[in-house]
PDB file of C-alpha atoms in Angstrom:
ATOM      1  CA  MET H  11      47.944  27.463 -27.811  1.00 44.00           C
ATOM      2  CA  VAL H  12      48.795  24.537 -25.836  1.00 42.00           C
ATOM      3  CA  ARG H  13      47.453  26.068 -22.726  1.00 46.00           C
ATOM      4  CA  ILE H  14      44.104  27.247 -24.630  1.00 42.00           C
ATOM      5  CA  ALA H  15      43.918  23.668 -25.747  1.00 43.00           C
ATOM      6  CA  ALA H  16      44.345  22.086 -22.346  1.00 43.00           C
ATOM      7  CA  LEU H  17      41.701  24.175 -20.942  1.00 41.00           C
ATOM      8  CA  VAL H  18      39.108  23.338 -23.654  1.00 38.00           C
ATOM      9  CA  THR H  19      39.756  19.548 -23.039  1.00 41.00           C
ATOM     10  CA  LEU H  20      39.359  20.075 -19.089  1.00 39.00           C
ATOM     11  CA  ALA H  21      36.080  22.052 -19.838  1.00 41.00           C
ATOM     12  CA  VAL H  22      34.907  19.178 -21.921  1.00 36.00           C
ATOM     13  CA  LEU H  23      35.839  16.233 -19.567  1.00 37.00           C
ATOM     14  CA  THR H  24      34.337  18.342 -16.696  1.00 38.00           C
ATOM     15  CA  LEU H  25      30.959  18.850 -18.607  1.00 37.00           C
ATOM     16  CA  GLY H  26      30.814  15.083 -19.693  1.00 39.00           C
ATOM     17  CA  SER H  27      31.594  14.140 -16.132  1.00 36.00           C
ATOM     18  CA  ASN H  28      28.748  16.354 -14.726  1.00 38.00           C
ATOM     19  CA  ALA H  29      26.490  14.880 -17.253  1.00 40.00           C
ATOM     20  CA  TRP H  30      27.080  11.454 -16.158  1.00 37.00           C
ATOM     21  CA  ALA H  31      26.750  12.377 -12.568  1.00 40.00           C
ATOM     22  CA  GLN H  32      23.036  13.784 -13.360  1.00 41.00           C
ATOM     23  CA  SER H  33      21.895  10.859 -15.356  1.00 54.00           C
ATOM     24  CA  SER H  34      23.440   8.196 -13.483  1.00 65.00           C
ATOM     25  CA  TYR H  35      22.616   7.217  -9.773  1.00 90.00           C
ATOM     26  CA  GLY H  36      24.356   3.760  -9.473  1.00 92.00           C
ATOM     27  CA  LYS H  37      23.667   0.356 -10.547  1.00 95.00           C
ATOM     28  CA  ALA H  38      20.313  -1.446 -10.064  1.00 96.00           C
ATOM     29  CA  GLU H  39      20.547  -4.622  -8.144  1.00 95.00           C
ATOM     30  CA  ARG H  40      18.384  -7.543  -8.120  1.00 95.00           C
ATOM     31  CA  ARG H  41      17.558  -7.306  -4.324  1.00 92.00           C
ATOM     32  CA  ASP H  42      16.748  -3.787  -4.338  1.00 94.00           C
ATOM     33  CA  PRO H  43      13.629  -2.961  -2.428  1.00 91.00           C
ATOM     34  CA  LEU H  44      11.700  -1.795  -5.870  1.00 93.00           C
ATOM     35  CA  PHE H  45      12.488  -5.423  -7.380  1.00 94.00           C
ATOM     36  CA  LEU H  46      11.592  -7.178  -4.043  1.00 90.00           C
ATOM     37  CA  ARG H  47       8.248  -5.291  -4.165  1.00 91.00           C
ATOM     38  CA  PHE H  48       7.079  -6.160  -7.582  1.00 93.00           C
ATOM     39  CA  ALA H  49       8.126  -9.815  -8.132  1.00 90.00           C
ATOM     40  CA  GLU H  50       6.641 -10.269 -11.503  1.00 93.00           C
ATOM     41  CA  MET H  51       8.774  -7.125 -12.939  1.00 96.00           C
ATOM     42  CA  ALA H  52      11.806  -8.530 -11.084  1.00 95.00           C
ATOM     43  CA  ASN H  53      11.428 -11.946 -12.956  1.00 96.00           C
ATOM     44  CA  ARG H  54      11.192 -10.071 -16.260  1.00 97.00           C
ATOM     45  CA  TYR H  55      14.086  -7.714 -15.756  1.00 98.00           C
ATOM     46  CA  TRP H  56      16.369 -10.370 -14.205  1.00 97.00           C
ATOM     47  CA  VAL H  57      15.520 -13.873 -15.009  1.00 97.00           C
ATOM     48  CA  ASN H  58      13.227 -14.188 -18.126  1.00 97.00           C
ATOM     49  CA  THR H  59      15.513 -14.983 -20.730  1.00 95.00           C
ATOM     50  CA  GLU H  60      13.698 -13.084 -23.431  1.00 94.00           C
ATOM     51  CA  THR H  61      13.338  -9.854 -21.607  1.00 97.00           C
ATOM     52  CA  ASN H  62      16.440 -10.035 -19.724  1.00 94.00           C
ATOM     53  CA  SER H  63      18.523 -10.034 -22.906  1.00 95.00           C
ATOM     54  CA  ALA H  64      16.924  -7.117 -24.144  1.00 97.00           C
ATOM     55  CA  SER H  65      19.485  -4.276 -25.507  1.00 96.00           C
ATOM     56  CA  HIS H  66      17.419  -1.701 -23.617  1.00 98.00           C
ATOM     57  CA  LYS H  67      15.301  -2.462 -20.360  1.00 98.00           C
ATOM     58  CA  VAL H  68      13.421   0.497 -18.659  1.00 98.00           C
ATOM     59  CA  VAL H  69      11.224   0.607 -15.446  1.00 98.00           C
ATOM     60  CA  ALA H  70       8.833   3.660 -14.649  1.00 98.00           C
ATOM     61  CA  ILE H  71       6.848   4.208 -11.537  1.00 98.00           C
ATOM     62  CA  PRO H  72       4.947   7.056  -9.972  1.00 98.00           C
ATOM     63  CA  MET H  73       6.999   9.430  -7.868  1.00 98.00           C
ATOM     64  CA  PRO H  74       7.868  10.517  -5.236  1.00 98.00           C
ATOM     65  CA  LYS H  75       8.329   7.347  -3.593  1.00 96.00           C
ATOM     66  CA  GLN H  76       5.089   7.176  -1.404  1.00 96.00           C
ATOM     67  CA  CYS H  77       3.282   7.078  -4.719  1.00 98.00           C
ATOM     68  CA  ALA H  78       5.026   3.884  -6.051  1.00 96.00           C
ATOM     69  CA  PHE H  79       2.079   1.581  -6.012  1.00 96.00           C
ATOM     70  CA  LEU H  80       2.352   0.340  -9.486  1.00 97.00           C
ATOM     71  CA  TYR H  81       4.927   0.071 -12.282  1.00 97.00           C
ATOM     72  CA  ALA H  82       5.547   0.001 -16.144  1.00 98.00           C
ATOM     73  CA  ASP H  83       8.582  -2.026 -17.651  1.00 98.00           C
ATOM     74  CA  ALA H  84       9.249  -2.102 -21.174  1.00 98.00           C
ATOM     75  CA  TYR H  85      11.698  -3.739 -23.013  1.00 98.00           C
ATOM     76  CA  THR H  86      13.526  -3.427 -26.594  1.00 97.00           C
ATOM     77  CA  ARG H  87      11.540  -4.549 -29.442  1.00 92.00           C
ATOM     78  CA  GLY H  88      13.386  -4.501 -33.220  1.00 90.00           C
ATOM     79  CA  GLN H  89      15.896  -1.812 -33.485  1.00 93.00           C
ATOM     80  CA  GLN H  90      14.315   0.573 -30.553  1.00 96.00           C
ATOM     81  CA  SER H  91      16.604   3.128 -29.168  1.00 97.00           C
ATOM     82  CA  GLU H  92      16.900   3.523 -25.335  1.00 97.00           C
ATOM     83  CA  SER H  93      14.973   6.736 -25.402  1.00 97.00           C
ATOM     84  CA  GLU H  94      12.131   5.192 -27.414  1.00 98.00           C
ATOM     85  CA  VAL H  95      11.903   2.328 -24.807  1.00 98.00           C
ATOM     86  CA  GLN H  96      11.912   4.946 -22.125  1.00 98.00           C
ATOM     87  CA  GLN H  97       8.997   6.914 -23.592  1.00 98.00           C
ATOM     88  CA  ILE H  98       7.053   3.320 -23.854  1.00 98.00           C
ATOM     89  CA  ALA H  99       7.696   2.700 -20.185  1.00 98.00           C
ATOM     90  CA  LEU H 100       6.672   6.240 -19.112  1.00 98.00           C
ATOM     91  CA  SER H 101       3.563   6.197 -21.586  1.00 98.00           C
ATOM     92  CA  ASN H 102       2.329   2.831 -20.248  1.00 98.00           C
ATOM     93  CA  CYS H 103       2.902   4.026 -16.438  1.00 98.00           C
ATOM     94  CA  ASN H 104       0.955   7.351 -17.209  1.00 98.00           C
ATOM     95  CA  ARG H 105      -1.883   5.237 -18.778  1.00 97.00           C
ATOM     96  CA  ARG H 106      -2.271   2.823 -15.832  1.00 97.00           C
ATOM     97  CA  LEU H 107      -2.267   5.759 -13.392  1.00 97.00           C
ATOM     98  CA  GLN H 108      -4.984   7.668 -15.205  1.00 97.00           C
ATOM     99  CA  GLU H 109      -7.254   4.495 -15.639  1.00 96.00           C
ATOM    100  CA  LEU H 110      -7.208   4.079 -11.687  1.00 97.00           C
ATOM    101  CA  GLY H 111      -8.446   7.727 -11.258  1.00 96.00           C
ATOM    102  CA  PRO H 112      -7.444  10.626  -9.257  1.00 97.00           C
ATOM    103  CA  LEU H 113      -5.194  10.148  -6.123  1.00 98.00           C
ATOM    104  CA  GLY H 114      -5.878  13.570  -4.583  1.00 97.00           C
ATOM    105  CA  GLU H 115      -8.063  12.080  -1.751  1.00 98.00           C
ATOM    106  CA  ASN H 116      -5.009   9.743  -0.725  1.00 98.00           C
ATOM    107  CA  TYR H 117      -2.226  12.087  -1.286  1.00 98.00           C
ATOM    108  CA  GLY H 118      -1.016  15.598  -0.355  1.00 96.00           C
ATOM    109  CA  VAL H 119       1.630  15.315  -3.210  1.00 97.00           C
ATOM    110  CA  ASP H 120       1.357  15.375  -6.912  1.00 97.00           C
ATOM    111  CA  CYS H 121       1.980  11.614  -7.878  1.00 98.00           C
ATOM    112  CA  ARG H 122       3.573  11.619 -11.560  1.00 98.00           C
ATOM    113  CA  CYS H 123       4.995   8.657 -13.224  1.00 98.00           C
ATOM    114  CA  GLN H 124       8.822   8.833 -14.149  1.00 98.00           C
ATOM    115  CA  VAL H 125      11.580   6.860 -15.556  1.00 98.00           C
ATOM    116  CA  VAL H 126      13.640   5.365 -12.872  1.00 98.00           C
ATOM    117  CA  ILE H 127      15.863   2.673 -14.084  1.00 98.00           C
ATOM    118  CA  SER H 128      17.029   2.228 -17.555  1.00 97.00           C
ATOM    119  CA  ASP H 129      19.654  -0.484 -18.647  1.00 97.00           C
ATOM    120  CA  GLU H 130      20.129  -1.479 -15.023  1.00 96.00           C
ATOM    121  CA  THR H 131      21.211   1.892 -14.183  1.00 97.00           C
ATOM    122  CA  TYR H 132      19.316   4.245 -11.829  1.00 97.00           C
ATOM    123  CA  VAL H 133      18.313   7.769 -13.505  1.00 97.00           C
ATOM    124  CA  VAL H 134      17.261   9.218 -10.197  1.00 96.00           C
ATOM    125  CA  PRO H 135      18.831   9.306  -6.866  1.00 95.00           C
ATOM    126  CA  LYS H 136      18.818   5.885  -5.412  1.00 93.00           C
ATOM    127  CA  SER H 137      17.928   7.679  -2.131  1.00 92.00           C
ATOM    128  CA  SER H 138      14.756   8.927  -3.463  1.00 95.00           C
ATOM    129  CA  MET H 139      13.557   5.422  -4.303  1.00 94.00           C
ATOM    130  CA  PRO H 140      10.935   3.655  -2.144  1.00 93.00           C
ATOM    131  CA  ASP H 141      12.592   1.746   0.676  1.00 90.00           C
ATOM    132  CA  ASP H 142       9.251   0.098   1.762  1.00 89.00           C
ATOM    133  CA  ALA H 143       6.154  -0.885   0.169  1.00 92.00           C
ATOM    134  CA  TYR H 144       3.507   1.943  -0.253  1.00 95.00           C
ATOM    135  CA  GLY H 145       0.009   2.232  -1.338  1.00 96.00           C
ATOM    136  CA  PRO H 146      -3.200   4.338  -1.369  1.00 98.00           C
ATOM    137  CA  ALA H 147      -5.446   3.063   1.249  1.00 98.00           C
ATOM    138  CA  SER H 148      -9.161   3.658   2.176  1.00 98.00           C
ATOM    139  CA  ILE H 149     -10.960   2.527   5.469  1.00 97.00           C
ATOM    140  CA  PHE H 150     -14.710   2.455   5.532  1.00 96.00           C
ATOM    141  CA  TYR H 151     -16.490   1.782   8.824  1.00 92.00           C
ATOM    142  CA  ARG H 152     -19.759   2.463  10.799  1.00 88.00           C
ATOM    143  CA  ASP H 153     -19.338   4.744  13.577  1.00 80.00           C
ATOM    144  CA  ASP H 154     -21.483   4.489  16.883  1.00 77.00           C
ATOM    145  CA  ARG H 155     -24.686   5.943  15.224  1.00 81.00           C
ATOM    146  CA  GLY H 156     -24.546   3.477  12.252  1.00 81.00           C
ATOM    147  CA  ASN H 157     -23.562   6.016   9.741  1.00 87.00           C
ATOM    148  CA  VAL H 158     -20.690   4.888   7.299  1.00 89.00           C
ATOM    149  CA  ALA H 159     -17.459   6.562   7.765  1.00 91.00           C
ATOM    150  CA  ARG H 160     -14.373   6.713   5.673  1.00 94.00           C
ATOM    151  CA  LEU H 161     -10.503   7.574   6.034  1.00 96.00           C
ATOM    152  CA  ASN H 162      -8.410   7.820   3.197  1.00 98.00           C
ATOM    153  CA  GLY H 163      -4.607   8.150   3.063  1.00 98.00           C
ATOM    154  CA  LEU H 164      -1.741   5.975   2.202  1.00 98.00           C
ATOM    155  CA  VAL H 165      -0.314   2.783   3.815  1.00 97.00           C
ATOM    156  CA  ARG H 166       3.238   1.881   4.404  1.00 95.00           C
ATOM    157  CA  TYR H 167       4.919  -1.529   5.331  1.00 90.00           C
ATOM    158  CA  GLY H 168       8.267  -2.816   5.589  1.00 76.00           C
ATOM    159  CA  ALA H 169       7.791  -6.515   4.489  1.00 58.00           C
ATOM    160  CA  LEU H 170       5.847  -7.907   1.795  1.00 63.00           C
ATOM    161  CA  ILE H 171       2.429  -9.018   2.738  1.00 57.00           C
ATOM    162  CA  GLY H 172       2.030 -12.806   1.786  1.00 51.00           C
ATOM    163  CA  ARG H 173       5.830 -13.636   2.062  1.00 62.00           C
ATOM    164  CA  ASP H 174       6.458 -12.962   5.406  1.00 67.00           C
ATOM    165  CA  ARG H 175       4.312 -14.322   8.659  1.00 79.00           C
ATOM    166  CA  SER H 176       3.707 -11.218  10.106  1.00 89.00           C
ATOM    167  CA  VAL H 177       3.693  -7.571   8.781  1.00 91.00           C
ATOM    168  CA  THR H 178       3.219  -4.382  10.346  1.00 94.00           C
ATOM    169  CA  PHE H 179       2.088  -1.144   8.643  1.00 95.00           C
ATOM    170  CA  THR H 180       1.007   2.246   9.319  1.00 97.00           C
ATOM    171  CA  VAL H 181      -1.832   4.206   7.709  1.00 98.00           C
ATOM    172  CA  ASP H 182      -1.265   8.275   7.060  1.00 98.00           C
ATOM    173  CA  ASN H 183      -3.851  10.665   6.132  1.00 97.00           C
ATOM    174  CA  PRO H 184      -2.976  13.079   2.956  1.00 96.00           C
ATOM    175  CA  ARG H 185      -1.464  15.611   5.414  1.00 95.00           C
ATOM    176  CA  GLY H 186       1.304  13.063   6.203  1.00 94.00           C
ATOM    177  CA  GLU H 187      -0.048  12.564   9.912  1.00 97.00           C
ATOM    178  CA  GLN H 188       0.068   8.861  11.085  1.00 97.00           C
ATOM    179  CA  VAL H 189      -3.520   8.016  11.816  1.00 97.00           C
ATOM    180  CA  CYS H 190      -3.423   4.141  12.088  1.00 98.00           C
ATOM    181  CA  ASN H 191      -1.327   1.176  12.819  1.00 97.00           C
ATOM    182  CA  GLY H 192      -2.039  -2.486  12.307  1.00 96.00           C
ATOM    183  CA  THR H 193      -0.848  -5.987  11.607  1.00 95.00           C
ATOM    184  CA  MET H 194      -1.340  -8.482   8.856  1.00 93.00           C
ATOM    185  CA  THR H 195      -0.621 -12.053   9.721  1.00 94.00           C
ATOM    186  CA  ASN H 196      -0.539 -14.599   6.581  1.00 91.00           C
ATOM    187  CA  GLU H 197      -2.456 -17.898   6.636  1.00 92.00           C
ATOM    188  CA  THR H 198      -1.699 -18.427   3.028  1.00 89.00           C
ATOM    189  CA  PRO H 199       0.181 -16.678   0.499  1.00 82.00           C
ATOM    190  CA  GLY H 200      -2.962 -14.592  -0.540  1.00 88.00           C
ATOM    191  CA  SER H 201      -4.843 -14.435   2.705  1.00 94.00           C
ATOM    192  CA  GLY H 202      -4.663 -14.003   6.359  1.00 95.00           C
ATOM    193  CA  GLN H 203      -5.764 -12.053   9.472  1.00 97.00           C
ATOM    194  CA  PHE H 204      -5.485  -8.496  10.070  1.00 97.00           C
ATOM    195  CA  SER H 205      -6.044  -6.014  13.174  1.00 97.00           C
ATOM    196  CA  LEU H 206      -6.153  -2.349  13.061  1.00 96.00           C
ATOM    197  CA  SER H 207      -5.713   0.762  15.648  1.00 97.00           C
ATOM    198  CA  CYS H 208      -6.692   4.180  14.757  1.00 95.00           C
ATOM    199  CA  PHE H 209      -6.751   7.736  16.156  1.00 93.00           C
ATOM    200  CA  GLY H 210      -4.789   6.678  19.392  1.00 92.00           C
ATOM    201  CA  GLY H 211      -7.030   3.566  19.994  1.00 90.00           C
ATOM    202  CA  LYS H 212     -10.373   5.405  19.906  1.00 88.00           C
ATOM    203  CA  PHE H 213     -11.045   3.166  16.816  1.00 89.00           C
ATOM    204  CA  ALA H 214      -9.883  -0.389  15.979  1.00 94.00           C
ATOM    205  CA  GLY H 215     -10.684  -3.428  14.124  1.00 95.00           C
ATOM    206  CA  ARG H 216      -9.992  -6.893  13.074  1.00 97.00           C
ATOM    207  CA  GLY H 217     -10.741  -9.499  10.647  1.00 98.00           C
ATOM    208  CA  THR H 218      -9.519 -11.212   7.331  1.00 98.00           C
ATOM    209  CA  TYR H 219      -7.767 -10.112   4.436  1.00 96.00           C
ATOM    210  CA  GLU H 220      -7.426 -11.176   0.668  1.00 95.00           C
ATOM    211  CA  SER H 221      -5.011 -10.355  -1.911  1.00 92.00           C
ATOM    212  CA  LYS H 222      -6.468  -9.523  -5.239  1.00 93.00           C
ATOM    213  CA  THR H 223      -4.543  -9.470  -8.602  1.00 91.00           C
ATOM    214  CA  GLY H 224      -5.375  -7.010 -11.249  1.00 88.00           C
ATOM    215  CA  ALA H 225      -9.234  -6.024 -11.745  1.00 82.00           C
ATOM    216  CA  PRO H 226      -7.909  -3.542 -12.413  1.00 90.00           C
ATOM    217  CA  ASN H 227      -4.871  -3.156 -10.140  1.00 94.00           C
ATOM    218  CA  ASP H 228      -3.257  -5.642  -7.571  1.00 93.00           C
ATOM    219  CA  HIS H 229      -4.883  -4.698  -4.175  1.00 95.00           C
ATOM    220  CA  ILE H 230      -5.747  -5.866  -0.588  1.00 94.00           C
ATOM    221  CA  ILE H 231      -9.329  -5.933   0.604  1.00 97.00           C
ATOM    222  CA  ALA H 232      -9.737  -6.662   4.421  1.00 97.00           C
ATOM    223  CA  ARG H 233     -13.073  -7.108   6.085  1.00 98.00           C
ATOM    224  CA  GLY H 234     -14.209  -7.258   9.819  1.00 97.00           C
ATOM    225  CA  GLN H 235     -15.605  -5.531  12.795  1.00 95.00           C
ATOM    226  CA  THR H 236     -14.689  -2.679  14.949  1.00 92.00           C
ATOM    227  CA  GLY H 237     -14.438  -3.223  18.612  1.00 87.00           C
ATOM    228  CA  ARG H 238     -18.243  -2.372  18.940  1.00 87.00           C
ATOM    229  CA  GLY H 239     -19.276  -5.090  16.441  1.00 91.00           C
ATOM    230  CA  GLN H 240     -19.810  -2.532  13.571  1.00 92.00           C
ATOM    231  CA  PRO H 241     -18.367  -3.561   9.976  1.00 94.00           C
ATOM    232  CA  VAL H 242     -14.999  -2.307   8.919  1.00 96.00           C
ATOM    233  CA  THR H 243     -13.318  -2.529   5.360  1.00 97.00           C
ATOM    234  CA  MET H 244      -9.945  -1.607   4.383  1.00 98.00           C
ATOM    235  CA  VAL H 245      -8.560  -1.483   0.803  1.00 98.00           C
ATOM    236  CA  ILE H 246      -4.769  -1.063  -0.197  1.00 96.00           C
ATOM    237  CA  GLY H 247      -3.931  -0.161  -3.601  1.00 96.00           C
ATOM    238  CA  LEU H 248      -6.695   1.443  -5.184  1.00 98.00           C
ATOM    239  CA  PRO H 249      -7.241   5.294  -5.252  1.00 98.00           C
ATOM    240  CA  ALA H 250     -10.231   6.446  -2.973  1.00 97.00           C
ATOM    241  CA  GLN H 251     -13.118   6.970  -5.410  1.00 97.00           C
ATOM    242  CA  LEU H 252     -12.227   3.427  -6.995  1.00 97.00           C
ATOM    243  CA  ALA H 253     -12.242   1.625  -3.657  1.00 97.00           C
ATOM    244  CA  ALA H 254     -15.469   3.335  -2.797  1.00 96.00           C
ATOM    245  CA  ASN H 255     -16.928   2.372  -5.622  1.00 95.00           C
ATOM    246  CA  THR H 256     -15.741  -1.189  -5.476  1.00 95.00           C
ATOM    247  CA  TYR H 257     -15.967  -2.017  -1.901  1.00 95.00           C
ATOM    248  CA  GLY H 258     -17.410   1.160  -0.109  1.00 90.00           C
ATOM    249  CA  SER H 259     -21.111  -0.527   0.707  1.00 85.00           C
ATOM    250  CA  LEU H 260     -20.758  -1.829   4.205  1.00 81.00           C
TER     251      LEU H 260
END
């Protein structure tokens, strides 16, 4: 009987430790890339006295990590449980993602919202979180015949545009192939100069960029000219259809 009881106790402890291992992937930190990427969320989560002191704090983002160009954070109101706050964050993230329109022209993966941090603990592997800033990207330009061409994909940049003096970036097509690279150099926190080179230097452009807040999502609009004097526009942070409807006219 003693042996059976010991085996039962061991089984319970093993199941409990496995459940914890599956649900917890380390503590969230103020300087983690996700919080550096979304400064307003970081302030609410770590600094603002009202939200920072909430009994439950949850962050949801689209995953996999290259899809993480927006977020939803939720905090306890009244007697809400942790699971209720998680559902609120997930619902808000899904709503925002749907409002922006389809992402199929930008991504070759299915972007879906997921709770990633709950009560300062990662509930997904920390290695799966975005280590850089990502976002959908669209480039509109006129070719040598004067026709409007469009390149859709996603952009990746390691530093934060507007905070660092010079930020390099790359653009991948929906198949995950790198097709462009460039640099953004800020002159004010919300604007500056950009340069862009695509397809091994066959197409290039330069001009100015400006950061836009909201309306309907934080994004960057860059406008300039190609090496042959034709107009070029790059939009970062809006899905292709929305970018085309808002900025596609050259």
